[in-house]
Amino acid sequence: MRATPTPQTWFGASVRGPAHGRHRVAKQDAWRGTSGRFGSLVVVADGLGSRPHSRLGALAACRAAHQAVRGLSAHEAADPSTLFARIESCWRAELAPRDPAECSTTVMLSVVHRCGGVLLGQVGDGLVAYGAEHVAERLVRERTGFGNETDALGLPGRRPLWHFRWLPAPPAGFRVLLATDGVADDLRPESLGRFVDHLAQEFGPLPPPERHRRLVAELRAWPTPGHFDDKTLALHWTQRGRPS
């Protein structure tokens, strides 16, 4: 007998940045939401602009995360280090025979496991923020990496550093915001909770097609002057009701 699908508990959108549009460069962000026996997953990736095939790397990271979590038990969450190693292995297999160093990408993910816990993970820049009751806390508080180069999958000579947190019993109304630098760099720490509230209240109740259209329009009309980056964000919540 097939397992009953998990109700959708996420939404998101991704747009190409103005600079990429002017120069006819493909969007280097990617994201994916999916569900299965394990629960639900949202993953966001941002290919490094200095790499020639970073778009492929970001797309492959989303597929790899999905492949990795499909093997999770419906009753017991995996050890985070084992899951992250599986994601990287799947990512490299997705890209073969390309050199992973040409496809480097950051990764942010949120797994709401059917057992009730939530696993958050991040490699490199971007934002994973989580909380409830109008409050949101960053998973990674400071920029990772050295100098101008962030940490990422596929960097030659070093393993990616995963920041993570396992929350075995998140509170009711728990929400996770995942966003690439084009969004995250313009969000002040004290405004994260209000921004998550805005997304949940303005977009959560809408029918999916209208919600996606309006969210894309908001990202394209991003209010920060001189914004150039691709912009991707997603909101993920537990099955205990709508985000609020």
mmCIF file of N, CA, C and O in Angstrom, residues 9 112 116 118 129-136 167 169-177 193 196-197 200-201 235-244:
data_model
loop_
_atom_site.group_PDB
_atom_site.id
_atom_site.type_symbol
_atom_site.label_atom_id
_atom_site.label_comp_id
_atom_site.label_asym_id
_atom_site.label_seq_id
_atom_site.Cartn_x
_atom_site.Cartn_y
_atom_site.Cartn_z
ATOM 1 N N THR A 9 3.319 21.866 2.804
ATOM 2 C CA THR A 9 3.570 22.770 3.923
ATOM 3 C C THR A 9 4.691 23.743 3.581
ATOM 4 O O THR A 9 5.534 24.048 4.419
ATOM 5 N N VAL A 112 11.148 18.762 7.642
ATOM 6 C CA VAL A 112 10.147 18.534 8.684
ATOM 7 C C VAL A 112 9.836 17.048 8.665
ATOM 8 O O VAL A 112 9.145 16.554 7.767
ATOM 9 N N GLY A 116 8.022 14.338 13.799
ATOM 10 C CA GLY A 116 7.715 15.574 14.508
ATOM 11 C C GLY A 116 8.883 16.530 14.629
ATOM 12 O O GLY A 116 8.687 17.709 14.929
ATOM 13 N N VAL A 118 12.420 18.674 13.351
ATOM 14 C CA VAL A 118 12.827 19.498 12.212
ATOM 15 C C VAL A 118 14.352 19.561 12.175
ATOM 16 O O VAL A 118 14.991 19.866 13.192
ATOM 17 N N ALA A 129 16.277 30.950 8.707
ATOM 18 C CA ALA A 129 15.776 31.571 9.933
ATOM 19 C C ALA A 129 14.544 30.805 10.388
ATOM 20 O O ALA A 129 13.705 30.427 9.573
ATOM 21 N N TYR A 130 14.424 30.588 11.690
ATOM 22 C CA TYR A 130 13.367 29.723 12.190
ATOM 23 C C TYR A 130 12.800 30.276 13.492
ATOM 24 O O TYR A 130 13.465 31.023 14.225
ATOM 25 N N GLY A 131 11.560 29.919 13.777
ATOM 26 C CA GLY A 131 10.948 30.335 15.026
ATOM 27 C C GLY A 131 9.437 30.322 14.939
ATOM 28 O O GLY A 131 8.840 29.838 13.978
ATOM 29 N N ALA A 132 8.808 30.879 15.969
ATOM 30 C CA ALA A 132 7.359 30.966 16.065
ATOM 31 C C ALA A 132 7.018 32.219 16.849
ATOM 32 O O ALA A 132 7.900 32.901 17.384
ATOM 33 N N GLU A 133 5.728 32.536 16.888
ATOM 34 C CA GLU A 133 5.257 33.678 17.682
ATOM 35 C C GLU A 133 5.962 34.972 17.293
ATOM 36 O O GLU A 133 6.442 35.727 18.149
ATOM 37 N N HIS A 134 6.041 35.243 16.009
ATOM 38 C CA HIS A 134 6.562 36.510 15.480
ATOM 39 C C HIS A 134 8.052 36.715 15.731
ATOM 40 O O HIS A 134 8.548 37.844 15.659
ATOM 41 N N VAL A 135 8.767 35.640 16.019
ATOM 42 C CA VAL A 135 10.208 35.713 16.255
ATOM 43 C C VAL A 135 10.906 34.757 15.300
ATOM 44 O O VAL A 135 10.410 33.663 15.025
ATOM 45 N N ALA A 136 12.056 35.172 14.766
ATOM 46 C CA ALA A 136 12.845 34.307 13.890
ATOM 47 C C ALA A 136 14.316 34.451 14.233
ATOM 48 O O ALA A 136 14.829 35.563 14.373
ATOM 49 N N LEU A 167 15.757 19.992 15.876
ATOM 50 C CA LEU A 167 14.765 20.412 16.851
ATOM 51 C C LEU A 167 13.748 19.277 16.981
ATOM 52 O O LEU A 167 12.885 19.102 16.112
ATOM 53 N N ALA A 169 11.190 18.750 18.933
ATOM 54 C CA ALA A 169 9.792 19.076 19.229
ATOM 55 C C ALA A 169 9.564 20.573 19.065
ATOM 56 O O ALA A 169 9.441 21.307 20.046
ATOM 57 N N PRO A 170 9.525 21.069 17.815
ATOM 58 C CA PRO A 170 9.313 22.503 17.610
ATOM 59 C C PRO A 170 7.932 22.921 18.083
ATOM 60 O O PRO A 170 7.002 22.104 18.096
ATOM 61 N N PRO A 171 7.773 24.174 18.474
ATOM 62 C CA PRO A 171 6.475 24.633 18.995
ATOM 63 C C PRO A 171 5.431 24.753 17.890
ATOM 64 O O PRO A 171 5.751 24.761 16.702
ATOM 65 N N ALA A 172 4.183 24.847 18.282
ATOM 66 C CA ALA A 172 3.101 25.080 17.326
ATOM 67 C C ALA A 172 3.354 26.401 16.602
ATOM 68 O O ALA A 172 3.854 27.363 17.189
ATOM 69 N N GLY A 173 3.022 26.433 15.319
ATOM 70 C CA GLY A 173 3.251 27.639 14.541
ATOM 71 C C GLY A 173 4.678 27.825 14.089
ATOM 72 O O GLY A 173 5.047 28.901 13.615
ATOM 73 N N PHE A 174 5.501 26.785 14.221
ATOM 74 C CA PHE A 174 6.914 26.864 13.851
ATOM 75 C C PHE A 174 7.058 27.059 12.342
ATOM 76 O O PHE A 174 6.391 26.398 11.543
ATOM 77 N N ARG A 175 7.960 27.974 11.941
ATOM 78 C CA ARG A 175 8.172 28.289 10.531
ATOM 79 C C ARG A 175 9.658 28.433 10.252
ATOM 80 O O ARG A 175 10.429 28.817 11.127
ATOM 81 N N VAL A 176 10.034 28.129 9.019
ATOM 82 C CA VAL A 176 11.422 28.260 8.581
ATOM 83 C C VAL A 176 11.434 29.089 7.293
ATOM 84 O O VAL A 176 10.704 28.784 6.344
ATOM 85 N N LEU A 177 12.258 30.120 7.275
ATOM 86 C CA LEU A 177 12.487 30.928 6.082
ATOM 87 C C LEU A 177 13.851 30.565 5.520
ATOM 88 O O LEU A 177 14.849 30.546 6.242
ATOM 89 N N GLY A 193 11.515 38.374 12.014
ATOM 90 C CA GLY A 193 10.205 37.898 12.447
ATOM 91 C C GLY A 193 9.083 38.594 11.716
ATOM 92 O O GLY A 193 8.104 37.957 11.294
ATOM 93 N N VAL A 196 8.868 37.278 8.098
ATOM 94 C CA VAL A 196 8.212 35.967 8.046
ATOM 95 C C VAL A 196 6.707 36.123 8.247
ATOM 96 O O VAL A 196 5.899 35.487 7.557
ATOM 97 N N ASP A 197 6.306 36.984 9.188
ATOM 98 C CA ASP A 197 4.876 37.261 9.387
ATOM 99 C C ASP A 197 4.241 37.773 8.099
ATOM 100 O O ASP A 197 3.138 37.365 7.723
ATOM 101 N N ALA A 200 3.795 34.906 5.636
ATOM 102 C CA ALA A 200 2.757 33.971 6.059
ATOM 103 C C ALA A 200 1.365 34.571 5.915
ATOM 104 O O ALA A 200 0.434 33.912 5.432
ATOM 105 N N GLN A 201 1.211 35.828 6.307
ATOM 106 C CA GLN A 201 -0.104 36.448 6.313
ATOM 107 C C GLN A 201 -0.557 36.898 4.937
ATOM 108 O O GLN A 201 -1.737 36.782 4.582
ATOM 109 N N LEU A 235 9.182 29.490 2.302
ATOM 110 C CA LEU A 235 8.702 29.379 3.674
ATOM 111 C C LEU A 235 8.221 27.951 3.891
ATOM 112 O O LEU A 235 7.482 27.401 3.069
ATOM 113 N N HIS A 236 8.628 27.354 5.009
ATOM 114 C CA HIS A 236 8.328 25.958 5.322
ATOM 115 C C HIS A 236 7.783 25.910 6.735
ATOM 116 O O HIS A 236 8.315 26.581 7.619
ATOM 117 N N TRP A 237 6.749 25.127 6.958
ATOM 118 C CA TRP A 237 6.186 25.039 8.297
ATOM 119 C C TRP A 237 5.791 23.595 8.594
ATOM 120 O O TRP A 237 5.784 22.738 7.711
ATOM 121 N N THR A 238 5.460 23.331 9.851
ATOM 122 C CA THR A 238 5.070 21.987 10.247
ATOM 123 C C THR A 238 3.621 21.739 9.851
ATOM 124 O O THR A 238 2.924 22.629 9.382
ATOM 125 N N GLN A 239 3.157 20.526 10.065
ATOM 126 C CA GLN A 239 1.793 20.174 9.687
ATOM 127 C C GLN A 239 0.761 20.668 10.689
ATOM 128 O O GLN A 239 -0.440 20.469 10.473
ATOM 129 N N ARG A 240 1.175 21.299 11.775
ATOM 130 C CA ARG A 240 0.230 21.741 12.790
ATOM 131 C C ARG A 240 -0.349 23.096 12.421
ATOM 132 O O ARG A 240 -0.124 24.109 13.074
ATOM 133 N N GLY A 241 -1.099 23.140 11.326
ATOM 134 C CA GLY A 241 -1.800 24.350 10.940
ATOM 135 C C GLY A 241 -1.014 25.210 9.974
ATOM 136 O O GLY A 241 0.150 24.986 9.697
ATOM 137 N N ARG A 242 -1.674 26.225 9.454
ATOM 138 C CA ARG A 242 -1.077 27.149 8.511
ATOM 139 C C ARG A 242 -0.038 28.014 9.212
ATOM 140 O O ARG A 242 -0.110 28.220 10.435
ATOM 141 N N PRO A 243 0.922 28.601 8.477
ATOM 142 C CA PRO A 243 1.846 29.542 9.098
ATOM 143 C C PRO A 243 1.096 30.768 9.564
ATOM 144 O O PRO A 243 0.157 31.213 8.908
ATOM 145 N N SER A 244 1.480 31.327 10.705
ATOM 146 C CA SER A 244 0.737 32.476 11.225
ATOM 147 C C SER A 244 1.682 33.395 11.998
ATOM 148 O O SER A 244 2.813 33.051 12.252
#
